[in-house]
Amino acid sequence: MTKKQKKMLWRIIAAAALFVAAKLLEPQFTDVARTLVYLIPYAVIGWDVLWRAVRNIAHGQVFDENFLMALATVGAFATGECPEAVVVMLFYQVGELFQSYAVGKSRRSIAALMDIRPDYANIEVDGKLEEVDPEDVPVGGTIIVKAGERIPIDGQIIEGSSALDTAALTGESVPRDVAAGDAVISGCVNLTGLLRVRPTRAFGESTVAKILDLVENASEKKAKAENFITRFARWYTPAVVIAAVALTAIPALLLALLPAASLPGFLAGTAWTDWLHRALIFLVISCPCALVISVPLSFFGGIGGASKRGILVKGASYLEALAETETVVFDKTGTLTRGTFRVTAVHPTEGVSADDLVEYAALAENYSGHPISLSLREAYGKAVDTSRVTNVAEIAGHGVRAKVDGKTVCAGNGKLMDREGAPWHPCELPGTTVHITVDGFYAGHIVISDEIKEDAAEAIRALKAAGVRRTVMLTGDSSAVAADVAAQLKLDDYRAELLPGDKVDAVERLLSETSPSGRLAFVGDGINDAPVLTRADIGIAMGGLGSDAAIEAADIVLMDDKPSKIATAMRISRKTLRIVKQNIVFALGVKALVLLLGAFGMANMWEAVFADVGVAFIAILNATRALHVEKL
């Protein structure tokens, strides 16, 4: 509890004690003394509300909850209902205290989840470590990260090895092993060894700075429900004040002008002060605190809960849109597949061993940096003796020709085989096929494939279970490879052999096929999918850990490489929307009922207090459930 909250708690206790004392001594006082005695606890508990009401009126902001409470309680004093005035203000301040505590708790929960900003960085000066502000560390310098410390700046390890805790960024508890040469990002915790890191970017451009900026600014992008409440409150409060004035003025006018015999039944036996009292009860009931606080708090909690699971949502509007998603479109490489190639099949010609075929291919491809070449060298599994390789020539769009142990080895696609006049044959397996000839003899072929991510199939099943009607994959890969991946994952549709511009066109067509109330989400790796991420209703970037493009282009960023987090994000969004709708229906329903009862004299000030403070209390409690997403 903050100092401000503790101070308010003591004010509530003091005012309550003074009120009880005034109530016990009330029979001994005259009317004037009675009013003065009750003014003491009223002033203790309500002076700040009265001051805010006066200040806001002076600034042109008349119709807010401070004005309503001030008008209702001052009016109660004017009609002799002093105890009710004190009780209403007392319960209002209790509600405000609880509201402040609930909002503060939600903010602290999110702050704890996103407490990734490092306080210092270690640099070495004359053989000793000095702590400096991370913003003062230059790019290309050297920082030292001890075990238990948070990595302050994105960089590359130049010495040491360790395990990193990335839970604050990804929500995953499994440590990640790193060693010299590996890139590390700010916000991770060094668990074991000492690391020397060379910063590769300034702190202001680091991952942790971008994430913190994203979370801090998320509240600026309001959901439709939040905008509705803002507009509603703008018109609602003046309307209820006018209604309260009418509730007093019209009966008072009729009572003054009409003889008693001709008064309508609802006015019979009443005085104008009775209607003033009803109007004051009406004002207390009408306070829109429950809606104004609980709806933003629900979205705030949903965003915070998603952050806990390693899902960064850039605003409540995107959380709301995600709940309405009916079509999910995936990029293939890096999203549904790992984006790392490996040898999946080796088919040598008779008389050639599989090991020899891989060795020839790895040696011939040794000088290429292409992912296919890297996968061939990985399959070879040995250090390449470069002295065995000479006369290397890359043939664009075809492959490689080189001398290996004095023999001419060609490794490439079918076009290269045709060019060499080799009697090759296609492979029925999906993937990229590398054909090899040795001195013109066709030695066989090797199939290299991109691996499907472990939880990709589960992700598709979870999305179907969550109500997504259509799942589509877009890829620049061949139709055969796309068809194989789509079949394994049970996708509804796919588009293959697409250029980046074609992907935008494909999303445009899919958007036209989406229902008016539905939304389309595109999921990509955030590196080369920025145009499509921007065009979709919701852009979701996979593996945002360290990816600037992901954080900049997408509306929602998944901080790890697991597509199953998409269904989790969708469940969080739908839970948040359910809570928002529950609060709106509950608050408006209770207030409408008690307002009617108050207008007809069937509700007293205690029911009014429940309709205001009680409803706000329940709605805020319900809103805080949005933070709890561990089991989603």
XYZ file of C-alpha atoms in Angstrom:
632
model
C 0.000 0.000 0.000
C 1.360 3.420 -0.987
C 1.734 6.381 1.388
C -1.214 8.070 -0.276
C -3.369 4.983 0.217
C -2.312 4.647 3.861
C -3.178 8.303 4.451
C -6.625 7.746 2.947
C -7.124 4.650 5.125
C -6.401 6.681 8.272
C -8.811 9.387 7.098
C -11.522 6.746 6.639
C -10.894 5.317 10.114
C -10.908 8.785 11.708
C -14.073 9.864 9.886
C -15.830 6.607 10.792
C -14.919 7.058 14.487
C -16.123 10.668 14.464
C -19.342 9.631 12.741
C -20.059 6.936 15.355
C -19.417 9.464 18.146
C -21.750 11.999 16.490
C -24.431 9.348 16.081
C -24.232 8.368 19.766
C -24.382 11.990 20.967
C -26.967 13.135 18.387
C -29.992 13.230 20.785
C -28.246 15.840 22.946
C -27.770 18.400 20.144
C -29.965 21.103 18.680
C -30.538 21.047 14.911
C -27.761 23.574 14.261
C -25.307 21.805 16.595
C -26.229 18.464 15.028
C -25.356 19.764 11.565
C -22.049 21.216 12.807
C -21.096 17.958 14.553
C -21.728 15.886 11.416
C -19.789 18.412 9.340
C -16.599 17.387 11.200
C -16.403 13.777 9.920
C -17.759 14.981 6.553
C -14.897 17.487 6.227
C -12.321 14.902 7.273
C -13.422 12.391 4.630
C -14.786 14.618 1.871
C -12.784 17.840 1.658
C -10.707 16.600 -1.314
C -13.826 15.572 -3.272
C -15.349 19.013 -2.742
C -12.074 20.702 -3.729
C -11.746 18.624 -6.926
C -15.363 19.406 -7.826
C -14.804 23.175 -7.411
C -11.458 23.066 -9.241
C -12.890 21.073 -12.151
C -15.862 23.420 -12.466
C -13.417 26.354 -12.604
C -11.638 24.595 -15.481
C -14.883 23.904 -17.357
C -15.086 20.210 -16.420
C -18.394 20.187 -14.598
C -19.938 16.765 -14.982
C -17.808 14.123 -13.292
C -18.110 11.855 -10.246
C -16.684 14.552 -7.918
C -19.477 16.926 -8.948
C -22.129 14.242 -8.500
C -20.910 13.262 -5.013
C -20.491 16.884 -3.896
C -23.960 17.832 -5.136
C -25.610 14.768 -3.554
C -23.973 15.123 -0.131
C -24.269 18.907 0.154
C -27.903 18.529 -0.854
C -28.362 15.896 1.864
C -27.049 18.361 4.457
C -29.420 21.000 3.106
C -32.406 18.700 3.612
C -31.329 17.680 7.117
C -30.087 14.211 6.136
C -26.674 14.782 7.729
C -25.857 11.145 8.654
C -26.640 10.002 5.125
C -24.356 12.681 3.675
C -21.434 11.489 5.820
C -22.109 7.796 5.106
C -22.339 8.343 1.338
C -19.031 10.235 1.276
C -17.429 7.656 3.567
C -18.424 4.731 1.368
C -17.453 6.647 -1.750
C -13.935 7.139 -0.374
C -13.771 3.447 0.641
C -14.601 2.590 -2.962
C -11.980 5.034 -4.237
C -9.373 3.489 -1.926
C -10.168 -0.004 -3.123
C -10.137 1.158 -6.728
C -6.727 2.793 -6.242
C -5.385 -0.365 -4.620
C -6.744 -2.619 -7.400
C -5.330 -0.451 -10.180
C -2.000 -0.152 -8.362
C -1.846 -3.915 -7.900
C -2.484 -4.461 -11.611
C 0.211 -1.957 -12.528
C 2.665 -3.542 -10.097
C 1.883 -6.982 -11.529
C 2.650 -5.768 -15.030
C 5.721 -3.889 -13.811
C 6.956 -7.088 -12.151
C 6.319 -9.071 -15.320
C 8.150 -6.507 -17.411
C 10.852 -5.635 -14.849
C 13.565 -6.151 -17.402
C 15.233 -2.757 -17.484
C 18.779 -3.133 -16.135
C 19.931 -0.602 -13.551
C 23.613 -0.646 -14.540
C 26.290 -2.121 -16.771
C 29.750 -3.290 -15.648
C 32.793 -1.929 -17.452
C 36.427 -2.615 -16.617
C 38.598 0.373 -15.668
C 42.230 -0.223 -14.575
C 41.461 -3.845 -13.758
C 38.417 -3.000 -11.615
C 34.714 -3.225 -12.398
C 32.716 -0.018 -12.371
C 28.941 0.293 -12.594
C 27.730 2.800 -15.187
C 24.372 3.719 -16.697
C 23.605 1.392 -19.647
C 22.836 4.463 -21.754
C 26.471 5.581 -21.359
C 27.989 2.366 -22.795
C 29.267 2.891 -26.361
C 28.631 0.462 -29.208
C 31.701 -1.712 -29.770
C 32.961 -1.409 -26.213
C 33.095 -4.258 -23.700
C 30.813 -4.959 -20.756
C 31.049 -7.715 -18.165
C 27.956 -9.582 -16.991
C 28.370 -11.568 -13.788
C 26.243 -14.552 -12.769
C 22.892 -13.390 -11.443
C 22.983 -10.066 -13.314
C 20.703 -8.926 -16.109
C 22.232 -8.350 -19.548
C 21.940 -4.574 -19.982
C 22.473 -4.126 -23.743
C 22.109 -6.209 -26.908
C 25.479 -7.556 -27.949
C 27.721 -10.493 -28.865
C 29.607 -12.696 -26.421
C 33.358 -12.380 -26.936
C 34.390 -14.551 -23.994
C 32.695 -17.019 -21.637
C 29.714 -19.365 -21.646
C 26.577 -19.516 -19.543
C 22.872 -20.290 -19.379
C 20.408 -17.411 -19.793
C 17.009 -17.041 -18.160
C 14.709 -15.521 -20.806
C 11.472 -15.955 -18.819
C 10.805 -12.206 -18.498
C 10.808 -11.925 -22.296
C 9.374 -15.245 -23.474
C 7.477 -16.632 -20.497
C 9.540 -19.831 -20.853
C 11.314 -21.284 -17.826
C 13.885 -23.389 -19.712
C 17.334 -21.657 -19.733
C 19.135 -21.047 -23.013
C 22.810 -22.019 -23.327
C 25.131 -19.441 -24.909
C 28.854 -19.266 -25.637
C 31.430 -17.048 -27.344
C 30.181 -15.815 -30.713
C 26.489 -15.996 -29.766
C 24.266 -12.932 -29.827
C 22.529 -12.010 -26.571
C 19.794 -9.484 -25.926
C 19.070 -7.142 -23.071
C 16.616 -8.212 -20.405
C 17.871 -11.811 -20.037
C 19.426 -12.933 -16.742
C 22.891 -14.527 -16.750
C 22.526 -17.613 -14.550
C 25.963 -19.226 -14.296
C 29.224 -18.095 -15.920
C 30.974 -14.752 -16.378
C 30.364 -13.193 -19.807
C 32.264 -10.519 -21.698
C 29.897 -8.903 -24.178
C 30.509 -6.433 -26.986
C 27.435 -4.166 -27.383
C 26.112 -4.136 -30.951
C 23.649 -1.274 -30.477
C 22.973 1.631 -28.155
C 20.725 1.059 -25.136
C 17.946 3.241 -26.580
C 17.770 0.926 -29.603
C 18.037 -2.323 -27.653
C 15.360 -4.968 -27.339
C 14.554 -4.133 -23.722
C 14.052 -0.427 -24.511
C 11.733 -1.208 -27.419
C 9.666 -3.654 -25.350
C 9.295 -1.247 -22.432
C 8.239 1.532 -24.788
C 5.693 -0.814 -26.383
C 4.123 -1.781 -23.035
C 4.081 1.794 -21.709
C 2.281 3.067 -24.817
C -0.168 0.154 -25.127
C -2.875 2.058 -23.237
C -2.969 4.748 -25.947
C -4.642 2.408 -28.452
C -8.102 2.089 -26.954
C -10.510 -0.706 -27.793
C -13.993 -0.023 -29.170
C -15.452 -0.857 -25.755
C -13.185 1.724 -24.085
C -14.089 4.388 -26.646
C -17.760 3.548 -26.116
C -17.418 4.052 -22.350
C -15.578 7.368 -22.868
C -18.341 8.655 -25.175
C -21.034 7.173 -22.916
C -19.682 8.931 -19.796
C -19.454 12.229 -21.696
C -23.210 12.196 -22.356
C -24.388 10.060 -19.440
C -23.291 12.304 -16.563
C -24.939 15.529 -17.862
C -28.071 13.494 -18.684
C -28.458 12.134 -15.147
C -27.854 15.593 -13.632
C -30.599 17.021 -15.867
C -32.846 14.071 -14.918
C -32.169 14.716 -11.204
C -33.025 18.399 -11.609
C -36.232 17.438 -13.428
C -37.038 14.909 -10.692
C -36.994 17.767 -8.181
C -38.267 20.709 -10.229
C -41.292 19.171 -11.970
C -42.953 17.698 -8.827
C -42.109 20.897 -6.886
C -43.728 23.011 -9.609
C -46.845 20.828 -9.676
C -47.107 20.884 -5.889
C -46.913 24.667 -5.922
C -49.383 25.282 -8.762
C -52.037 22.567 -8.356
C -54.554 22.259 -5.531
C -54.181 19.184 -3.325
C -57.391 17.620 -4.667
C -56.176 17.592 -8.273
C -52.638 16.308 -7.665
C -51.642 13.098 -9.482
C -51.503 9.995 -7.299
C -47.699 9.815 -7.202
C -47.572 13.354 -5.738
C -50.215 12.848 -3.096
C -48.877 13.186 0.438
C -45.411 14.347 -0.659
C -43.509 17.598 -0.221
C -40.919 19.120 -2.541
C -38.172 18.109 -0.063
C -39.122 14.441 -0.579
C -38.449 14.818 -4.293
C -35.200 16.646 -3.614
C -34.135 13.706 -1.450
C -35.054 11.288 -4.251
C -33.017 13.377 -6.680
C -29.984 13.226 -4.387
C -30.318 9.434 -4.138
C -30.635 9.402 -7.940
C -27.316 11.296 -8.258
C -25.466 8.924 -5.929
C -26.746 5.915 -7.851
C -25.812 7.421 -11.208
C -22.026 7.708 -10.643
C -20.398 5.854 -13.587
C -17.282 4.795 -11.622
C -17.836 1.063 -12.187
C -17.712 1.442 -15.961
C -15.105 4.182 -16.244
C -12.619 2.220 -14.116
C -13.393 -1.471 -14.685
C -13.399 -1.500 -18.501
C -9.898 0.024 -18.990
C -8.680 -2.023 -16.022
C -9.906 -5.217 -17.716
C -7.943 -4.472 -20.901
C -4.943 -3.379 -18.851
C -5.088 -6.697 -17.017
C -5.435 -8.652 -20.269
C -2.367 -6.954 -21.750
C -0.427 -7.603 -18.533
C -1.527 -11.232 -18.400
C -0.455 -11.724 -22.015
C 2.940 -10.169 -21.212
C 3.381 -12.807 -18.534
C 3.061 -15.475 -21.226
C 5.605 -13.784 -23.508
C 2.934 -12.162 -25.706
C 3.252 -8.405 -26.249
C 0.043 -6.671 -27.327
C 0.491 -3.106 -28.578
C -2.935 -1.915 -27.468
C -6.403 -2.841 -26.254
C -7.789 -2.401 -29.775
C -5.629 -5.306 -31.019
C -6.593 -7.469 -28.042
C -10.238 -6.828 -28.878
C -9.748 -7.531 -32.605
C -7.938 -10.788 -31.859
C -11.048 -12.097 -30.106
C -12.970 -11.668 -33.390
C -10.431 -13.504 -35.576
C -11.924 -16.083 -37.941
C -9.060 -16.474 -40.456
C -5.395 -17.026 -39.546
C -2.833 -16.785 -42.351
C 0.690 -18.125 -41.776
C 3.968 -17.514 -43.495
C 5.740 -20.893 -43.776
C 9.470 -20.477 -43.248
C 10.360 -19.414 -39.720
C 6.725 -19.534 -38.600
C 5.398 -23.054 -39.124
C 8.837 -24.431 -39.976
C 12.153 -23.817 -38.246
C 13.739 -22.019 -41.189
C 16.833 -24.198 -40.790
C 17.520 -26.838 -43.425
C 18.849 -30.335 -42.829
C 19.568 -33.394 -44.932
C 16.519 -35.669 -44.785
C 17.403 -38.251 -47.463
C 20.496 -39.483 -49.333
C 19.946 -41.490 -52.547
C 23.260 -42.629 -54.074
C 23.528 -44.407 -57.428
C 24.565 -48.075 -57.362
C 28.265 -48.345 -56.656
C 28.418 -45.091 -54.671
C 28.094 -45.052 -50.870
C 25.893 -42.552 -49.056
C 28.907 -41.257 -47.096
C 30.892 -40.647 -50.286
C 27.985 -38.819 -51.885
C 27.608 -36.494 -48.872
C 31.386 -35.971 -48.746
C 31.580 -34.936 -52.411
C 28.647 -32.532 -51.964
C 30.033 -30.988 -48.757
C 33.496 -30.446 -50.232
C 32.140 -28.951 -53.467
C 29.793 -26.613 -51.531
C 32.412 -25.669 -48.916
C 32.931 -22.079 -50.027
C 29.219 -21.222 -50.312
C 27.337 -19.499 -47.509
C 23.915 -20.673 -48.743
C 21.740 -22.464 -46.108
C 21.706 -25.556 -48.315
C 25.508 -25.606 -48.359
C 25.590 -25.211 -44.581
C 23.232 -28.160 -44.141
C 25.416 -30.337 -46.402
C 28.515 -29.530 -44.328
C 26.553 -30.243 -41.148
C 25.521 -33.646 -42.517
C 29.173 -34.353 -43.402
C 30.014 -33.820 -39.724
C 33.776 -33.396 -40.191
C 36.158 -30.504 -40.689
C 36.497 -29.835 -44.418
C 40.043 -30.212 -45.768
C 40.107 -27.242 -48.106
C 43.385 -28.412 -49.677
C 41.357 -31.121 -51.443
C 39.164 -28.537 -53.196
C 40.274 -26.321 -56.114
C 38.788 -24.434 -59.063
C 35.481 -23.667 -57.327
C 32.899 -21.939 -59.550
C 29.381 -20.990 -58.566
C 26.899 -21.132 -61.435
C 24.045 -18.722 -60.640
C 20.671 -20.427 -60.445
C 22.197 -23.846 -61.031
C 24.745 -24.889 -58.410
C 28.509 -25.372 -57.941
C 31.356 -26.947 -59.941
C 34.681 -27.746 -58.232
C 37.718 -30.005 -58.392
C 37.706 -32.461 -55.461
C 40.774 -34.693 -55.217
C 41.365 -33.917 -58.895
C 37.862 -35.014 -59.942
C 35.274 -32.608 -61.383
C 32.293 -32.565 -59.038
C 29.055 -30.748 -59.852
C 26.366 -30.222 -57.206
C 23.137 -28.449 -58.033
C 19.643 -28.658 -59.479
C 18.229 -30.368 -62.548
C 19.252 -27.466 -64.782
C 22.889 -28.030 -63.871
C 22.522 -31.742 -64.617
C 21.044 -30.920 -68.050
C 23.900 -28.539 -68.675
C 26.413 -31.265 -67.781
C 24.546 -33.860 -69.857
C 24.064 -36.152 -66.831
C 21.179 -38.690 -66.918
C 19.512 -37.510 -63.695
C 15.991 -38.238 -62.408
C 13.711 -36.235 -60.065
C 13.042 -37.273 -56.479
C 9.503 -37.919 -55.232
C 10.281 -36.632 -51.716
C 9.365 -33.032 -50.811
C 12.217 -30.632 -50.284
C 15.181 -29.219 -52.159
C 17.064 -31.817 -54.202
C 20.836 -31.487 -54.778
C 22.069 -33.676 -57.645
C 25.778 -34.680 -57.806
C 27.984 -35.768 -60.695
C 31.605 -36.965 -60.432
C 33.615 -36.635 -63.674
C 30.313 -36.593 -65.603
C 28.955 -39.714 -63.860
C 25.598 -39.212 -62.050
C 26.409 -40.213 -58.472
C 22.939 -39.590 -56.931
C 21.043 -36.904 -55.112
C 20.515 -35.533 -51.594
C 17.205 -34.167 -50.286
C 17.296 -31.155 -47.950
C 14.152 -30.104 -46.098
C 13.000 -27.451 -43.679
C 11.753 -29.006 -40.419
C 8.250 -28.371 -39.164
C 8.203 -26.897 -35.653
C 7.339 -29.322 -32.883
C 4.191 -27.540 -31.764
C 2.984 -26.338 -35.201
C 0.383 -29.116 -35.565
C -0.835 -28.539 -32.015
C -1.083 -24.804 -32.779
C -3.424 -25.463 -35.725
C -5.576 -27.828 -33.643
C -5.765 -25.272 -30.815
C -6.839 -22.512 -33.221
C -9.591 -24.741 -34.617
C -10.719 -25.499 -31.068
C -10.752 -21.751 -30.344
C -13.220 -21.183 -33.182
C -10.949 -20.110 -36.060
C -12.795 -21.065 -39.230
C -9.925 -21.040 -41.712
C -6.150 -21.547 -41.591
C -4.067 -20.693 -44.665
C -0.333 -20.885 -45.410
C 1.523 -18.561 -47.784
C 4.994 -19.464 -49.038
C 7.483 -18.771 -51.772
C 8.448 -22.452 -51.736
C 7.414 -24.988 -54.375
C 3.894 -26.359 -54.583
C 5.094 -29.845 -53.686
C 6.760 -28.675 -50.471
C 3.784 -26.450 -49.565
C 1.319 -29.280 -50.158
C 3.356 -31.632 -47.949
C 3.545 -29.118 -45.052
C -0.175 -28.253 -45.384
C -1.107 -31.937 -45.315
C 1.040 -32.665 -42.245
C -0.429 -29.721 -40.326
C -4.001 -30.196 -41.638
C -4.233 -26.621 -42.891
C -7.397 -25.611 -44.764
C -5.567 -24.040 -47.706
C -2.187 -22.871 -48.991
C -0.683 -20.624 -51.675
C 2.768 -21.555 -53.015
C 5.547 -20.020 -55.158
C 4.643 -16.485 -54.030
C 6.855 -13.416 -54.218
C 6.578 -10.871 -51.331
C 4.183 -8.764 -53.417
C 2.081 -11.825 -54.185
C 1.611 -12.423 -50.452
C 0.011 -8.992 -50.063
C -2.342 -9.773 -52.979
C -3.204 -13.136 -51.434
C -4.052 -11.492 -48.100
C -6.189 -8.915 -49.937
C -8.220 -11.727 -51.512
C -8.565 -13.558 -48.184
C -9.716 -10.320 -46.519
C -12.464 -9.986 -49.127
C -13.624 -13.518 -48.231
C -13.812 -12.748 -44.490
C -17.224 -12.024 -42.979
C -18.033 -8.381 -42.047
C -17.742 -9.125 -38.324
C -14.679 -11.353 -38.632
C -10.993 -10.448 -38.578
C -7.949 -11.794 -40.404
C -4.650 -12.294 -38.592
C -1.362 -12.777 -40.425
C 1.472 -14.557 -38.636
C 5.018 -14.040 -39.916
C 8.588 -13.964 -38.673
C 8.603 -10.161 -38.694
C 11.760 -9.861 -40.794
C 10.542 -9.820 -44.399
C 6.783 -9.851 -43.842
C 6.291 -6.205 -42.814
C 3.990 -5.315 -45.782
C 1.680 -8.263 -45.058
C 1.756 -7.740 -41.287
C 0.658 -4.161 -41.881
C -2.113 -5.059 -44.346
C -3.815 -7.698 -42.169
C -6.386 -6.756 -39.518
C -3.975 -8.085 -36.893
C -0.280 -8.610 -37.605
C 1.371 -11.216 -35.362
C 5.157 -11.538 -35.400
C 6.768 -14.822 -34.365
C 10.050 -14.966 -32.498
C 10.237 -11.272 -31.648
C 13.204 -11.999 -29.363
C 15.737 -9.554 -30.724
C 13.883 -8.830 -33.961
C 13.469 -5.096 -34.530
C 11.292 -5.680 -37.586
C 8.909 -7.830 -35.540
C 8.450 -5.240 -32.818
C 8.017 -2.395 -35.322
C 5.703 -4.007 -37.903
C 3.381 -6.227 -35.874
C 0.406 -5.447 -33.644
C 1.127 -8.483 -31.455
C 4.599 -9.908 -30.866
C 5.231 -13.470 -29.646
C 8.575 -13.327 -27.896
C 9.484 -16.954 -28.623
C 9.234 -19.244 -31.630
C 6.126 -21.197 -30.628
C 3.084 -20.864 -32.912
C 0.953 -22.432 -30.161
C 1.141 -19.063 -28.365
C -1.293 -17.669 -30.976
C -4.160 -19.739 -29.565
C -3.098 -18.693 -26.060
C -3.249 -15.019 -27.094
C -6.687 -15.602 -28.585
C -7.975 -17.232 -25.392
C -6.599 -14.322 -23.325
C -8.319 -11.809 -25.622
C -11.647 -13.633 -25.426
C -11.458 -13.933 -21.646
C -10.744 -10.189 -21.428
C -13.688 -9.356 -23.706
C -15.990 -11.583 -21.647
C -14.975 -9.736 -18.485
C -15.519 -6.351 -20.153
C -18.999 -7.333 -21.346
C -19.887 -8.789 -17.946
C -18.946 -5.511 -16.255
C -20.850 -3.364 -18.735
C -24.045 -5.453 -18.491
C -23.816 -5.813 -14.700
C -23.090 -2.138 -14.011
C -25.704 -0.757 -16.390
C -28.305 -3.314 -15.302
C -27.961 -2.668 -11.570
C -27.813 1.102 -12.021
C -30.871 1.167 -14.299
C -32.885 -0.883 -11.784
C -31.868 1.158 -8.722
C -32.287 4.450 -10.617
C -35.902 3.537 -11.312
C -36.430 2.489 -7.696
C -34.845 5.740 -6.499
C -36.996 7.867 -8.815
C -40.170 6.258 -7.418
C -39.013 6.579 -3.817
C -38.461 2.840 -3.380
C -34.676 3.036 -2.786
C -32.951 4.802 0.064
C -29.401 6.116 0.358
C -28.070 2.680 1.344
C -29.253 1.136 -1.927
C -27.749 4.160 -3.680
C -24.389 3.523 -2.023
C -24.483 -0.124 -3.163
C -25.397 0.901 -6.715
C -22.340 3.147 -6.778
C -19.597 1.813 -4.512
C -20.808 -1.790 -4.364
C -21.153 -2.169 -8.120
C -17.737 -0.537 -8.660
C -16.224 -2.877 -6.040
C -17.622 -6.004 -7.739
C -16.759 -4.788 -11.253
C -13.152 -3.998 -10.289
C -12.776 -7.391 -8.593
C -14.048 -9.017 -11.793
C -11.697 -6.902 -13.935
C -8.631 -8.069 -12.009
C -9.365 -11.640 -13.189
C -7.980 -10.619 -16.580
C -4.476 -10.721 -15.072
C -4.736 -14.426 -14.234
C -3.937 -16.313 -17.445
C -1.594 -19.042 -16.213
C -3.944 -21.886 -17.188
C -5.034 -20.475 -20.556
